[in-house]
Coordinates of C-alpha atoms (C1' of nucleotides) in Angstrom, one line a residue:
Chain G
M218 CA -13.1 3.4 -180.2
A219 CA -14.0 1.8 -177.0
N220 CA -16.1 -0.4 -179.2
D221 CA -13.2 -1.4 -181.4
S222 CA -10.8 -2.1 -178.5
R223 CA -13.5 -4.2 -176.9
K224 CA -14.0 -6.2 -180.0
S225 CA -10.3 -6.7 -180.4
A226 CA -10.0 -7.9 -176.8
Q227 CA -12.8 -10.4 -177.4
S228 CA -11.2 -11.8 -180.5
R229 CA -7.9 -12.1 -178.8
Q230 CA -9.6 -13.9 -176.0
R231 CA -11.3 -16.3 -178.3
I232 CA -8.1 -17.1 -180.1
L233 CA -6.4 -17.8 -176.8
D234 CA -9.2 -20.0 -175.6
A235 CA -9.1 -21.9 -178.9
A236 CA -5.4 -22.3 -178.8
A237 CA -5.4 -23.5 -175.2
K238 CA -8.1 -26.1 -176.0
A239 CA -6.1 -27.4 -179.1
F240 CA -2.7 -27.4 -177.3
R241 CA -4.2 -29.4 -174.5
R242 CA -5.6 -32.0 -176.8
K243 CA -3.0 -32.3 -179.6
G244 CA 0.1 -30.5 -178.3
Y245 CA 1.7 -27.3 -179.6
V246 CA 3.5 -28.7 -182.7
A247 CA 0.6 -30.7 -184.0
T248 CA -1.9 -27.8 -183.7
R249 CA -2.3 -25.8 -186.9
L250 CA -3.1 -22.1 -187.0
A251 CA -6.1 -22.8 -189.3
E252 CA -7.4 -25.1 -186.5
I253 CA -7.1 -22.4 -183.9
A254 CA -8.8 -20.0 -186.2
A255 CA -11.6 -22.3 -187.0
I256 CA -12.4 -22.9 -183.3
A257 CA -12.2 -19.2 -182.7
G258 CA -14.5 -18.5 -185.6
L259 CA -12.2 -16.7 -188.0
R260 CA -9.6 -17.4 -190.7
A261 CA -6.0 -18.2 -190.2
G262 CA -4.7 -14.9 -191.6
S263 CA -6.8 -12.9 -189.1
I264 CA -4.8 -14.2 -186.2
Y265 CA -1.9 -12.1 -187.2
Y266 CA -3.8 -8.9 -186.3
H267 CA -3.7 -10.1 -182.7
F268 CA -0.5 -12.1 -182.4
G269 CA 2.9 -11.8 -184.1
S270 CA 3.5 -15.6 -184.4
K271 CA 2.3 -19.0 -183.3
E272 CA 5.0 -19.0 -180.7
E273 CA 3.6 -15.8 -179.2
I274 CA 0.3 -17.5 -178.7
L275 CA 2.0 -20.4 -177.0
E276 CA 3.7 -18.1 -174.6
A277 CA 0.5 -16.4 -173.7
V278 CA -1.3 -19.7 -173.1
L279 CA 1.5 -21.0 -171.0
D280 CA 1.6 -17.9 -168.8
I281 CA -2.1 -17.9 -168.3
G282 CA -2.0 -21.6 -167.5
I283 CA 0.5 -21.4 -164.7
R284 CA -1.1 -18.2 -163.3
R285 CA -4.5 -19.9 -163.1
I286 CA -3.0 -22.7 -161.1
V287 CA -1.1 -20.3 -158.8
D288 CA -4.3 -18.3 -158.3
A289 CA -6.5 -21.3 -157.6
V290 CA -4.1 -22.7 -155.0
S291 CA -3.4 -19.3 -153.4
A292 CA -7.1 -18.5 -153.2
A293 CA -7.9 -22.0 -151.7
L294 CA -5.2 -21.6 -149.1
A295 CA -6.3 -18.0 -148.3
G296 CA -9.8 -19.4 -147.6
L297 CA -8.6 -21.6 -144.8
P298 CA -8.9 -20.6 -141.1
E299 CA -5.6 -19.4 -139.5
E300 CA -5.6 -22.5 -137.2
A301 CA -5.9 -25.1 -140.0
T302 CA -3.5 -28.0 -139.7
H303 CA -0.7 -28.3 -142.3
R304 CA -2.2 -31.5 -143.4
R305 CA -5.4 -29.7 -144.3
R306 CA -3.4 -26.9 -146.0
L307 CA -1.6 -29.4 -148.2
T308 CA -4.7 -31.4 -149.0
T309 CA -6.5 -28.1 -149.9
A310 CA -3.6 -27.1 -152.1
M311 CA -3.5 -30.5 -153.8
T312 CA -7.3 -30.4 -154.5
A313 CA -7.0 -26.9 -155.9
H314 CA -4.1 -27.8 -158.2
M315 CA -5.9 -30.8 -159.5
T316 CA -9.1 -29.0 -160.0
A317 CA -7.4 -26.2 -161.9
L318 CA -5.8 -28.9 -164.0
L319 CA -8.8 -31.1 -164.7
R320 CA -11.9 -29.1 -164.5
H321 CA -11.3 -25.5 -165.3
G322 CA -8.3 -26.4 -167.2
D323 CA -7.5 -25.9 -170.9
Y324 CA -4.9 -23.4 -170.1
S325 CA -3.4 -25.2 -167.1
S326 CA -3.5 -28.6 -168.8
A327 CA -1.9 -27.1 -171.9
N328 CA 0.8 -25.7 -169.7
V329 CA 1.6 -29.0 -167.9
R330 CA 1.3 -31.1 -171.0
N331 CA 3.3 -29.0 -173.4
F332 CA 6.1 -28.0 -171.1
G333 CA 8.3 -30.9 -172.1
Q334 CA 8.2 -30.1 -175.8
I335 CA 8.1 -26.3 -176.1
P336 CA 10.9 -24.5 -178.1
A337 CA 13.9 -23.7 -176.0
P338 CA 13.6 -19.9 -175.9
V339 CA 10.0 -20.0 -174.9
R340 CA 10.9 -22.5 -172.2
R341 CA 13.7 -20.4 -170.8
R342 CA 11.4 -17.4 -170.4
H343 CA 8.7 -19.5 -168.9
L344 CA 10.9 -21.2 -166.3
K345 CA 11.0 -18.3 -163.9
V346 CA 7.2 -18.4 -163.3
R347 CA 7.4 -22.1 -162.8
R348 CA 10.1 -21.8 -160.2
D349 CA 7.9 -19.3 -158.3
Y350 CA 5.1 -21.9 -158.2
E351 CA 7.5 -24.6 -157.0
E352 CA 8.6 -22.3 -154.2
L353 CA 5.0 -22.1 -153.0
W354 CA 5.1 -25.9 -152.5
R355 CA 8.5 -25.9 -151.0
Q356 CA 7.2 -23.5 -148.3
L357 CA 4.1 -25.5 -147.6
L358 CA 6.2 -28.7 -147.1
R359 CA 8.9 -26.9 -145.1
Q360 CA 6.3 -25.5 -142.7
A361 CA 4.5 -28.8 -142.4
Q362 CA 7.7 -30.5 -141.5
A363 CA 8.8 -27.8 -139.1
A364 CA 5.4 -28.1 -137.4
G365 CA 6.0 -31.8 -136.9
E366 CA 3.2 -33.0 -139.3
I367 CA 5.6 -34.4 -141.8
S368 CA 8.3 -36.9 -140.7
P369 CA 11.6 -35.1 -140.0
S370 CA 13.4 -37.8 -142.1
A371 CA 11.3 -37.1 -145.2
D372 CA 13.2 -35.7 -148.2
L373 CA 11.1 -32.7 -149.0
K374 CA 12.4 -32.3 -152.6
L375 CA 11.4 -35.9 -153.5
L376 CA 8.2 -35.5 -151.6
R377 CA 7.3 -32.5 -153.6
L378 CA 8.1 -34.3 -156.9
H379 CA 6.2 -37.4 -155.7
L380 CA 3.2 -35.3 -154.8
L381 CA 3.1 -33.1 -157.9
G382 CA 3.9 -36.0 -160.1
T383 CA 0.8 -37.9 -159.0
L384 CA -1.3 -34.8 -159.5
N385 CA 0.1 -33.8 -162.9
W386 CA 0.0 -37.3 -164.3
S387 CA -3.8 -37.3 -163.8
I388 CA -4.2 -35.3 -167.1
E389 CA -3.1 -38.5 -168.8
W390 CA -5.8 -40.7 -167.4
Y391 CA -8.6 -38.6 -165.8
R392 CA -12.0 -38.9 -167.4
P393 CA -15.0 -36.9 -166.1
A394 CA -17.1 -40.1 -166.0
G395 CA -15.3 -41.6 -162.9
A396 CA -14.8 -40.4 -159.4
S397 CA -14.9 -36.6 -158.7
V398 CA -11.8 -34.6 -158.8
E399 CA -12.2 -33.7 -155.1
A400 CA -12.6 -37.4 -154.1
I401 CA -9.5 -38.3 -156.1
A402 CA -7.4 -35.5 -154.6
Q403 CA -8.5 -36.4 -151.1
T404 CA -7.6 -40.1 -151.7
F405 CA -4.2 -39.1 -153.1
A406 CA -3.6 -36.7 -150.1
D407 CA -4.4 -39.5 -147.7
F408 CA -2.0 -41.8 -149.6
I409 CA 0.7 -39.2 -149.4
F410 CA 0.3 -38.7 -145.7
D411 CA -0.6 -42.1 -144.4
G412 CA 0.7 -44.5 -147.0
A413 CA -1.1 -47.5 -148.3
A414 CA 0.5 -50.1 -146.0
M415 CA -1.6 -52.0 -143.6
A416 CA -1.7 -49.9 -140.4
G417 CA 0.7 -51.2 -137.8
E418 CA 2.6 -53.2 -140.5
P419 CA 6.4 -53.0 -139.8
A420 CA 8.8 -51.6 -142.3
P421 CA 11.0 -54.2 -143.9
Chain S
M200 CA 22.9 -62.9 -198.7
A201 CA 23.3 -63.4 -194.9
N202 CA 25.5 -60.4 -195.3
D203 CA 22.8 -58.2 -196.8
S204 CA 20.1 -59.2 -194.4
R205 CA 22.5 -58.5 -191.6
K206 CA 23.3 -55.1 -192.9
S207 CA 19.6 -54.4 -193.4
A208 CA 18.8 -55.4 -189.9
Q209 CA 21.6 -53.2 -188.6
S210 CA 20.3 -50.2 -190.5
R211 CA 16.8 -50.8 -189.4
Q212 CA 18.1 -51.0 -185.8
R213 CA 20.0 -47.7 -186.2
I214 CA 16.9 -46.0 -187.5
L215 CA 14.8 -47.2 -184.6
D216 CA 17.4 -46.1 -182.1
A217 CA 17.6 -42.7 -183.7
A218 CA 13.9 -42.3 -183.8
A219 CA 13.5 -43.4 -180.2
K220 CA 16.1 -40.9 -179.1
A221 CA 14.5 -38.1 -181.1
F222 CA 10.9 -38.9 -180.1
R223 CA 11.9 -39.0 -176.5
R224 CA 13.5 -35.5 -176.7
K225 CA 11.2 -33.6 -179.0
G226 CA 8.1 -35.7 -179.4
Y227 CA 6.8 -37.5 -182.5
V228 CA 5.3 -34.6 -184.5
A229 CA 8.2 -32.3 -184.0
T230 CA 10.7 -34.9 -185.1
R231 CA 11.7 -34.7 -188.8
L232 CA 12.6 -37.8 -190.8
A233 CA 15.8 -36.0 -191.9
E234 CA 16.7 -35.7 -188.3
I235 CA 16.2 -39.4 -187.6
A236 CA 18.2 -40.2 -190.8
A237 CA 21.1 -37.9 -189.7
I238 CA 21.4 -39.5 -186.3
A239 CA 21.2 -42.9 -187.9
G240 CA 23.9 -41.9 -190.4
L241 CA 22.0 -41.9 -193.7
R242 CA 19.7 -39.8 -195.8
A243 CA 16.0 -39.3 -195.3
G244 CA 15.0 -41.1 -198.5
S245 CA 16.9 -44.3 -197.4
I246 CA 14.5 -44.7 -194.5
Y247 CA 11.8 -45.9 -196.9
Y248 CA 13.7 -49.0 -197.8
H249 CA 13.2 -50.1 -194.2
F250 CA 9.9 -48.5 -193.2
G251 CA 6.7 -47.6 -195.1
S252 CA 6.0 -44.4 -193.3
K253 CA 6.9 -42.2 -190.3
E254 CA 3.9 -43.6 -188.4
E255 CA 5.2 -47.1 -188.9
I256 CA 8.5 -46.1 -187.2
L257 CA 6.4 -44.7 -184.3
E258 CA 4.5 -47.9 -183.9
A259 CA 7.7 -49.9 -183.8
V260 CA 9.3 -47.6 -181.2
L261 CA 6.1 -47.6 -179.0
D262 CA 6.0 -51.4 -179.1
I263 CA 9.6 -51.9 -178.2
G264 CA 9.2 -49.2 -175.5
I265 CA 6.4 -50.9 -173.6
R266 CA 8.0 -54.4 -174.1
R267 CA 11.2 -53.2 -172.6
I268 CA 9.4 -52.0 -169.5
V269 CA 7.4 -55.2 -169.2
D270 CA 10.5 -57.3 -169.6
A271 CA 12.5 -55.3 -167.1
V272 CA 9.8 -55.5 -164.5
S273 CA 9.1 -59.2 -165.1
A274 CA 12.8 -60.1 -165.0
A275 CA 13.2 -58.2 -161.7
L276 CA 10.2 -59.9 -160.2
A277 CA 11.4 -63.3 -161.4
G278 CA 14.7 -62.7 -159.7
L279 CA 13.1 -62.5 -156.3
P280 CA 13.0 -65.4 -153.9
E281 CA 9.6 -67.2 -153.5
E282 CA 9.2 -65.9 -150.0
A283 CA 9.7 -62.3 -150.7
T284 CA 7.2 -59.9 -149.1
H285 CA 4.7 -58.1 -151.3
R286 CA 6.2 -54.9 -150.2
R287 CA 9.5 -56.0 -151.6
R288 CA 7.9 -57.2 -154.8
L289 CA 6.2 -53.8 -155.4
T290 CA 9.4 -51.9 -154.5
T291 CA 11.3 -54.1 -156.9
A292 CA 8.8 -53.5 -159.7
M293 CA 8.8 -49.8 -159.1
T294 CA 12.6 -49.7 -159.3
A295 CA 12.6 -51.7 -162.5
H296 CA 10.0 -49.6 -164.1
M297 CA 11.8 -46.4 -163.2
T298 CA 15.1 -47.7 -164.3
A299 CA 13.8 -48.9 -167.6
L300 CA 12.3 -45.4 -168.1
L301 CA 15.3 -43.3 -167.0
R302 CA 18.4 -45.2 -167.6
H303 CA 18.0 -47.6 -170.4
G304 CA 15.2 -45.7 -171.8
D305 CA 14.9 -43.9 -175.1
Y306 CA 12.3 -46.4 -176.2
S307 CA 10.4 -46.6 -172.9
S308 CA 10.6 -42.8 -172.4
A309 CA 9.4 -42.2 -175.9
N310 CA 6.5 -44.5 -175.3
V311 CA 5.4 -42.8 -172.0
R312 CA 6.0 -39.3 -173.3
N313 CA 4.4 -39.6 -176.7
F314 CA 1.4 -41.7 -175.7
G315 CA -0.8 -38.7 -175.1
Q316 CA -0.2 -37.2 -178.6
I317 CA 0.0 -40.1 -181.0
P318 CA -2.4 -40.4 -184.0
A319 CA -5.6 -42.1 -183.1
P320 CA -5.2 -45.3 -185.2
V321 CA -1.8 -46.0 -183.8
R322 CA -3.0 -45.3 -180.3
R323 CA -5.9 -47.8 -180.7
R324 CA -3.6 -50.6 -181.8
H325 CA -1.2 -49.8 -179.1
L326 CA -3.7 -49.8 -176.3
K327 CA -3.9 -53.6 -175.9
V328 CA -0.3 -54.0 -175.0
R329 CA -0.7 -51.1 -172.5
R330 CA -3.6 -52.8 -170.8
D331 CA -1.6 -56.0 -170.4
Y332 CA 1.0 -54.1 -168.6
E333 CA -1.6 -52.4 -166.3
E334 CA -2.9 -55.9 -165.6
L335 CA 0.5 -56.8 -164.2
W336 CA 0.3 -54.0 -161.7
R337 CA -3.3 -54.8 -160.8
Q338 CA -2.3 -58.3 -159.9
L339 CA 0.7 -57.2 -157.8
L340 CA -1.5 -54.8 -155.8
R341 CA -4.4 -57.3 -155.5
Q342 CA -2.1 -59.9 -154.1
A343 CA -0.4 -57.5 -151.7
Q344 CA -3.8 -56.4 -150.4
A345 CA -5.0 -60.0 -150.1
A346 CA -1.9 -60.8 -148.1
G347 CA -2.6 -58.0 -145.7
E348 CA 0.3 -55.9 -146.7
I349 CA -1.8 -53.1 -148.2
S350 CA -4.7 -51.6 -146.2
P351 CA -8.0 -53.3 -147.0
S352 CA -9.6 -49.9 -147.4
A353 CA -7.1 -48.8 -150.1
D354 CA -8.7 -48.1 -153.5
L355 CA -6.4 -50.2 -155.7
K356 CA -7.2 -48.4 -158.9
L357 CA -6.3 -45.0 -157.5
L358 CA -3.3 -46.5 -155.8
R359 CA -2.1 -47.9 -159.1
L360 CA -2.6 -44.5 -160.8
H361 CA -0.9 -42.8 -157.9
L362 CA 2.1 -45.1 -158.0
L363 CA 2.6 -45.1 -161.8
G364 CA 2.0 -41.4 -161.9
T365 CA 4.8 -40.7 -159.6
L366 CA 7.1 -43.0 -161.5
N367 CA 6.1 -41.8 -165.0
W368 CA 6.3 -38.1 -164.2
S369 CA 9.9 -38.5 -163.4
I370 CA 10.8 -38.3 -167.1
E371 CA 9.8 -34.6 -166.8
W372 CA 12.3 -33.7 -164.1
Y373 CA 14.9 -36.5 -163.7
R374 CA 18.5 -35.5 -164.4
P375 CA 21.4 -38.0 -164.1
A376 CA 23.3 -35.5 -161.9
G377 CA 21.1 -36.0 -158.8
A378 CA 20.3 -39.0 -156.7
S379 CA 20.5 -42.4 -158.3
V380 CA 17.4 -44.0 -159.8
E381 CA 17.5 -46.7 -157.3
A382 CA 17.6 -44.3 -154.4
I383 CA 14.7 -42.3 -155.8
A384 CA 12.6 -45.4 -156.5
Q385 CA 13.2 -46.7 -153.0
T386 CA 12.2 -43.3 -151.4
F387 CA 9.0 -43.3 -153.5
A388 CA 8.2 -46.8 -152.6
D389 CA 8.6 -45.9 -148.9
F390 CA 6.3 -42.9 -149.4
I391 CA 3.8 -45.1 -151.0
F392 CA 3.8 -47.6 -148.2
D393 CA 4.4 -45.6 -145.1
G394 CA 3.3 -42.1 -146.1
A395 CA 5.1 -38.9 -145.2
A396 CA 3.2 -38.0 -142.1
M397 CA 4.9 -38.0 -138.7
A398 CA 4.8 -41.5 -137.3
G399 CA 2.0 -41.8 -134.8
E400 CA 0.3 -38.6 -136.0
P401 CA -3.5 -39.1 -136.0
A402 CA -5.5 -38.7 -139.2
P403 CA -7.6 -35.6 -139.2
Chain K
dG233 C1' 20.8 -50.6 -199.6
dT234 C1' 21.7 -46.0 -200.1
dC235 C1' 22.0 -42.1 -202.8
dT236 C1' 20.2 -37.8 -205.4
dA237 C1' 16.4 -35.3 -207.2
dT238 C1' 12.0 -34.0 -206.9
dA239 C1' 7.0 -34.3 -206.7
dG240 C1' 3.1 -33.0 -204.0
dG241 C1' 1.0 -31.1 -200.1
dC242 C1' 0.6 -28.4 -196.3
dT243 C1' 2.0 -24.6 -193.1
dG244 C1' 3.2 -20.2 -191.0
dA245 C1' 3.3 -15.8 -192.4
dT246 C1' 2.5 -11.5 -195.4
dA247 C1' -0.1 -8.1 -198.6
dG248 C1' -3.8 -5.6 -199.9
dA249 C1' -9.0 -5.3 -200.5
dC250 C1' -13.0 -4.3 -197.9
Chain N
dG15 C1' -10.6 -6.2 -187.7
dT16 C1' -11.3 -9.7 -190.9
dC17 C1' -11.2 -11.4 -195.4
dT18 C1' -9.0 -13.5 -199.6
dA19 C1' -5.1 -14.6 -202.1
dT20 C1' -0.7 -16.1 -202.2
dC21 C1' 4.3 -16.8 -201.3
dA22 C1' 8.2 -19.1 -199.6
dG23 C1' 9.7 -22.9 -197.1
dC24 C1' 9.6 -27.3 -195.3
dC25 C1' 8.3 -32.0 -195.0
dT26 C1' 6.8 -36.8 -196.2
dA27 C1' 7.1 -39.8 -199.6
dT28 C1' 8.4 -41.6 -204.4
dA29 C1' 11.4 -42.6 -208.6
dG30 C1' 15.3 -44.0 -210.6
dA31 C1' 20.6 -44.0 -210.7
dC32 C1' 24.3 -46.3 -208.7

DNA sequence: GTCTATAGGCTGATAGAC
DNA sequence: GTCTATCAGCCTATAGAC
C-alpha cells in the first residue's frame, strides 16, 4: 500500500518532469502526450491514471514553476543580513530569479515561456499566483525607493517591468557555454542601478 | 490579366495579414489554417492557391516581421540630424523598435513571439536576417561607446541583450490603455543610460 | 481564384486485459 | 499502475467542380 502510493507518486513526478522539459523546449501546444510519456518512460495511455487531461498537466507544471521562483527568491532574501542595503537585496533577488529560470529551471522556464499562449481558463486560474509574485517585487522596489536608494522620480511600475523583462528575456538567448548566470545577473543589476552612460555625462 | 494578378496579390496579402494576427495572439502551432482563412474571408482549401504549406506562410510572416522592424529603426535613424548625440540615436532606435512591435505590429510581434518555437529548418533560414538586425545594434552601441557616451567598462553584448530584452518583453505585458509607447520607450532609454539609483549614490 | 468534398495522418482520450 | 488497442475528432493538404 505504502509501496503503491510511493510508486504512483514517483510516476506522477516523472510525468511532470518530462512535461516541464518538453513544454520549456517546444511549448505546450506543440508537445504531444506520447512525447511526455516517452521521456517519462511509459506509454501515452498510462498518463491518464495520474492526470485527467493534458491541460491538467500544464496547470501543475505552471504552478510548480512559479512556486520555484518564489521560493528561490524568498530563500535568497531570507539569507541576507538584516542590515543589507536595498541594492544588495534587489541584486540578490534578481540573481535568484535568473538562476531559478536558467539553471534549475524546466518548470520555471516552462512557466515564463508558455504563459503567453496558454488556454484562457488555465491562464485565469494561474493569474492569482503570478500577481502575488509581482507584489513581492513591488514591495522590494517601494522599500528601496523609500530608503532613498532608488531615485524618487523613478516610475516603479515601469522599473519593475524593465527589470523583470531583462531577466525573463534571457530564456530566449542564454546558453550555458557563455558567462555564468551570477555574472550576468550582477551585470544587469549594475545596469539597472547605475546605467550604462559614461559617469558624469549630462542628461540631454 | 492585370486584374487577376491584382486580385491574387490582394488575397495573398489578406492571408498574410490574417496569419500574422493569429500567430501573434495564439502562436504558430495553435493557429489553424481554417482560422487564418476565416479572418481572411475565404475557406481553408483556398489558401493553397497562394501558399504551398502552413510553414511557408510562417516564413513569409517572419520575414516581413523582421523587415518591418529593421525598416522602422533605419528610417527613424535616417531622420536624425548628422550631429545628433549617440544617446539620442539609441533612444530613437529603441522607440522605433518598440513602436514597430506594439503599435504597427502583428508581423513584428508574431516574429518576436514565435521565434522560440518555430520548426528548426525555418528557424535556421531565418537566423541570417536576425543576425543582420543584431549587427545594427552592435554598431550603434560600439559607436556610442567609442564616442564616450557609454561607459568604457560596459559589456556591449550584455548591454544589447539587456536593452532588447526590455523592449521585446513588452509584448507580454503592454496594453494600449496605459502609457503611450513613446513614453515607455523614453523611460526605458533613461533607465538604460542613467540607471534607477539615487543620483550621487555610491556603488556598493 | 475560390469553392466543396474528402483523403490521410495524427492526437487526446477511453476501455479492458494483465 | 501500466499496457495494448482503438475510437472519435480534428487538421493539413489535395482533387476536381465551378
